[in-house]
Short mmCIF file of C-alpha atoms in Angstrom, two decimals:
data_model
loop_
_atom_site.label_atom_id
_atom_site.label_comp_id
_atom_site.label_asym_id
_atom_site.label_seq_id
_atom_site.Cartn_x
_atom_site.Cartn_y
_atom_site.Cartn_z
CA UNK A 1 -26.12 -47.37 150.96
CA UNK A 2 -26.10 -43.65 149.66
CA UNK A 3 -27.09 -41.92 152.90
CA UNK A 4 -24.68 -44.52 155.33
CA UNK A 5 -21.85 -42.01 157.53
CA UNK A 6 -18.99 -44.68 159.44
CA UNK A 7 -16.78 -41.87 162.05
CA UNK A 8 -15.18 -44.59 164.28
CA UNK A 9 -12.68 -42.47 167.01
CA UNK A 10 -10.28 -43.17 169.38
CA UNK A 11 -7.96 -40.78 171.25
CA UNK A 12 -5.41 -41.87 168.16
CA UNK A 13 -6.61 -40.98 164.49
CA UNK A 14 -10.98 -40.56 163.37
CA UNK A 15 -11.94 -42.21 160.14
CA UNK A 16 -14.64 -40.19 158.19
CA UNK A 17 -16.25 -41.73 155.29
CA UNK A 18 -19.58 -40.56 154.93
CA UNK A 19 -19.49 -42.12 150.88
CA UNK A 20 -18.78 -45.71 151.05
CA UNK A 21 -17.70 -45.15 147.16
CA UNK A 22 -13.90 -45.74 145.54
CA UNK A 23 -12.15 -43.24 147.99
CA UNK A 24 -10.17 -43.77 150.77
CA UNK A 25 -11.94 -42.56 153.77
CA UNK A 26 -9.23 -39.57 156.04
CA UNK A 27 -8.20 -39.62 158.20
CA UNK A 28 -7.74 -37.33 160.92
CA UNK A 29 -4.89 -37.36 162.94
CA UNK A 30 -5.05 -35.51 166.57
CA UNK A 31 -2.50 -32.96 166.85
CA UNK A 32 -1.16 -33.97 169.66
CA UNK A 33 0.12 -37.11 167.91
CA UNK A 34 0.61 -35.61 164.93
CA UNK A 35 3.59 -33.77 166.64
CA UNK A 36 4.73 -36.65 168.47
CA UNK A 37 4.21 -34.93 171.89
CA UNK A 38 0.67 -36.19 174.41
CA UNK A 39 2.81 -34.64 177.05
CA UNK A 40 1.85 -31.19 175.57
CA UNK A 41 -2.05 -29.31 175.03
CA UNK A 42 -1.81 -28.31 172.10
CA UNK A 43 -5.22 -25.80 171.15
CA UNK A 44 -5.85 -23.62 167.98
CA UNK A 45 -7.59 -21.27 166.67
CA UNK A 46 -7.78 -18.10 164.06
CA UNK A 47 -10.51 -18.49 160.63
CA UNK A 48 -9.47 -22.17 160.83
CA UNK A 49 -8.14 -25.01 163.32
CA UNK A 50 -4.77 -26.67 162.78
CA UNK A 51 -5.01 -30.32 162.32
CA UNK A 52 -3.57 -33.60 162.33
CA UNK A 53 -2.34 -34.76 158.39
CA UNK A 54 -0.06 -37.72 157.17
CA UNK A 55 0.42 -36.21 153.74
CA UNK A 56 3.62 -34.14 154.33
CA UNK A 57 5.75 -34.83 157.47
CA UNK A 58 9.36 -34.95 158.67
CA UNK A 59 9.09 -37.97 159.69
CA UNK A 60 6.75 -40.10 156.66
CA UNK A 61 3.97 -40.64 159.44
CA UNK A 62 2.30 -37.33 160.11
CA UNK A 63 3.15 -33.64 160.98
CA UNK A 64 0.54 -30.69 161.99
CA UNK A 65 -0.97 -28.88 159.51
CA UNK A 66 -2.78 -24.93 159.21
CA UNK A 67 -6.08 -24.76 158.52
CA UNK A 68 -7.54 -23.30 155.35
CA UNK A 69 -7.43 -20.22 155.25
CA UNK A 70 -7.87 -18.02 152.19
CA UNK A 71 -6.35 -14.27 151.22
CA UNK A 72 -6.54 -11.37 154.79
CA UNK A 73 -6.72 -15.16 157.74
CA UNK A 74 -4.53 -16.83 159.82
CA UNK A 75 -4.59 -20.86 161.04
CA UNK A 76 -3.03 -20.71 165.36
CA UNK A 77 -1.48 -23.67 167.20
CA UNK A 78 -0.42 -22.82 170.86
CA UNK A 79 0.64 -24.76 174.28
CA UNK A 80 1.82 -23.72 177.50
CA UNK A 81 5.48 -24.59 179.09
CA UNK A 82 6.86 -23.68 182.20
CA UNK A 83 10.07 -23.16 181.78
CA UNK A 84 13.10 -22.43 181.58
CA UNK A 85 13.54 -24.66 179.16
CA UNK A 86 14.57 -25.29 175.44
CA UNK A 87 11.27 -26.30 173.13
CA UNK A 88 12.57 -27.90 169.50
CA UNK A 89 10.74 -29.24 166.71
CA UNK A 90 10.58 -29.00 162.46
CA UNK A 91 8.30 -26.81 160.47
CA UNK A 92 7.98 -26.66 156.39
CA UNK A 93 6.20 -24.61 155.03
CA UNK A 94 4.70 -23.33 151.21
CA UNK A 95 3.04 -20.30 150.89
CA UNK A 96 3.59 -16.70 148.57
CA UNK A 97 7.34 -16.10 149.27
CA UNK A 98 7.81 -12.65 151.28
CA UNK A 99 4.22 -11.68 151.93
CA UNK A 100 2.44 -15.14 154.14
CA UNK A 101 4.41 -16.14 156.35
CA UNK A 102 4.97 -19.49 159.30
CA UNK A 103 5.93 -17.71 162.41
CA UNK A 104 6.92 -19.03 166.08
CA UNK A 105 6.55 -16.93 168.51
CA UNK A 106 7.31 -17.35 172.36
CA UNK A 107 4.83 -15.35 174.42
CA UNK A 108 3.70 -13.52 171.56
CA UNK A 109 7.43 -12.33 170.39
CA UNK A 110 7.75 -12.94 167.04
CA UNK A 111 11.20 -15.26 167.19
CA UNK A 112 11.04 -16.27 163.22
CA UNK A 113 8.36 -16.95 160.20
CA UNK A 114 9.58 -18.66 156.65
CA UNK A 115 7.63 -17.95 153.30
CA UNK A 116 8.00 -19.22 149.92
CA UNK A 117 8.15 -22.78 148.12
CA UNK A 118 10.72 -25.65 146.88
CA UNK A 119 11.68 -25.01 150.82
CA UNK A 120 12.37 -28.59 152.92
CA UNK A 121 12.07 -29.20 156.21
CA UNK A 122 14.37 -27.47 159.55
CA UNK A 123 15.25 -27.95 162.71
CA UNK A 124 15.05 -25.39 164.28
CA UNK A 125 15.45 -25.19 168.71
CA UNK A 126 14.70 -22.30 170.97
CA UNK A 127 15.43 -21.48 174.60
CA UNK A 128 13.56 -19.93 177.47
CA UNK A 129 15.28 -18.50 179.87
CA UNK A 130 12.72 -17.51 183.30
CA UNK A 131 10.55 -19.27 184.54
CA UNK A 132 6.79 -19.38 184.71
CA UNK A 133 4.08 -20.06 182.22
CA UNK A 134 5.20 -19.55 178.84
CA UNK A 135 2.88 -19.49 175.71
CA UNK A 136 3.96 -20.89 172.30
CA UNK A 137 2.80 -20.07 169.49
CA UNK A 138 3.30 -21.29 165.80
CA UNK A 139 0.98 -19.13 163.29
CA UNK A 140 -0.09 -19.71 159.51
CA UNK A 141 -1.27 -16.10 157.71
CA UNK A 142 -2.21 -15.07 154.54
CA UNK A 143 -1.52 -11.84 153.56
CA UNK A 144 -4.54 -10.12 150.84
CA UNK A 145 -3.58 -12.36 147.83
CA UNK A 146 -2.50 -14.24 145.48
CA UNK A 147 -2.32 -18.12 146.57
CA UNK A 148 0.93 -20.47 145.72
CA UNK A 149 2.09 -24.07 147.07
CA UNK A 150 -0.03 -25.05 149.25
CA UNK A 151 -1.07 -21.91 150.89
CA UNK A 152 -0.25 -23.79 154.46
CA UNK A 153 2.56 -24.76 157.39
CA UNK A 154 3.35 -27.65 158.83
CA UNK A 155 4.80 -28.30 162.43
CA UNK A 156 6.24 -32.04 163.41
CA UNK A 157 8.09 -33.34 166.85
CA UNK A 158 7.68 -30.97 168.62
CA UNK A 159 9.69 -31.18 172.24
CA UNK A 160 10.36 -29.80 175.18
CA UNK A 161 12.81 -30.23 177.49
CA UNK A 162 12.75 -28.07 180.85
CA UNK A 163 16.11 -26.75 181.95
CA UNK A 164 18.51 -29.65 184.83
CA UNK A 165 17.78 -27.33 188.26
CA UNK A 166 21.11 -25.24 189.45
CA UNK A 167 22.06 -28.00 191.95
CA UNK A 168 23.60 -24.58 195.01
CA UNK A 169 25.22 -27.32 197.04
CA UNK A 170 26.65 -28.64 194.79
CA UNK A 171 28.10 -25.77 192.88
CA UNK A 172 29.23 -25.14 196.66
CA UNK A 173 30.75 -28.37 197.96
CA UNK A 174 32.88 -27.98 194.40
CA UNK A 175 34.42 -24.22 195.22
#
């Protein structure tokens, strides 16, 4: 059994156990599953890709984690939505305070960033007020030195809620 490799995969998770030893297999959760939103398509990039995992989460189940990066690197994930609407999510970071950040942007415009250790999961909500296609992006970015905490960002429970269309006939009829 020394050179055996077992890989089992489906659209929810991948199990990779290449040693068949006493260590538990590594379970990788699909990114959309970890974010609790399989209706959106998430892409990831930078120096390392985001991935689903079960060690850190807001709900005790799973969440997305930024890729393993080092100094002067970044790891990002994004999705495209059709506005207007509201995005909500939970996030958490474990990083060098004031230097390594988990950021959230809409159409490349920074909305908020967090850093430090000892944080708890925070719920966030942002409104996209205009019609059309919009890019929602989470990015974990490290500066040129110092490792602290997990050196990672985490995102969970992503929800996109399209705005309800205004019914002009109804609003005119009530005037």
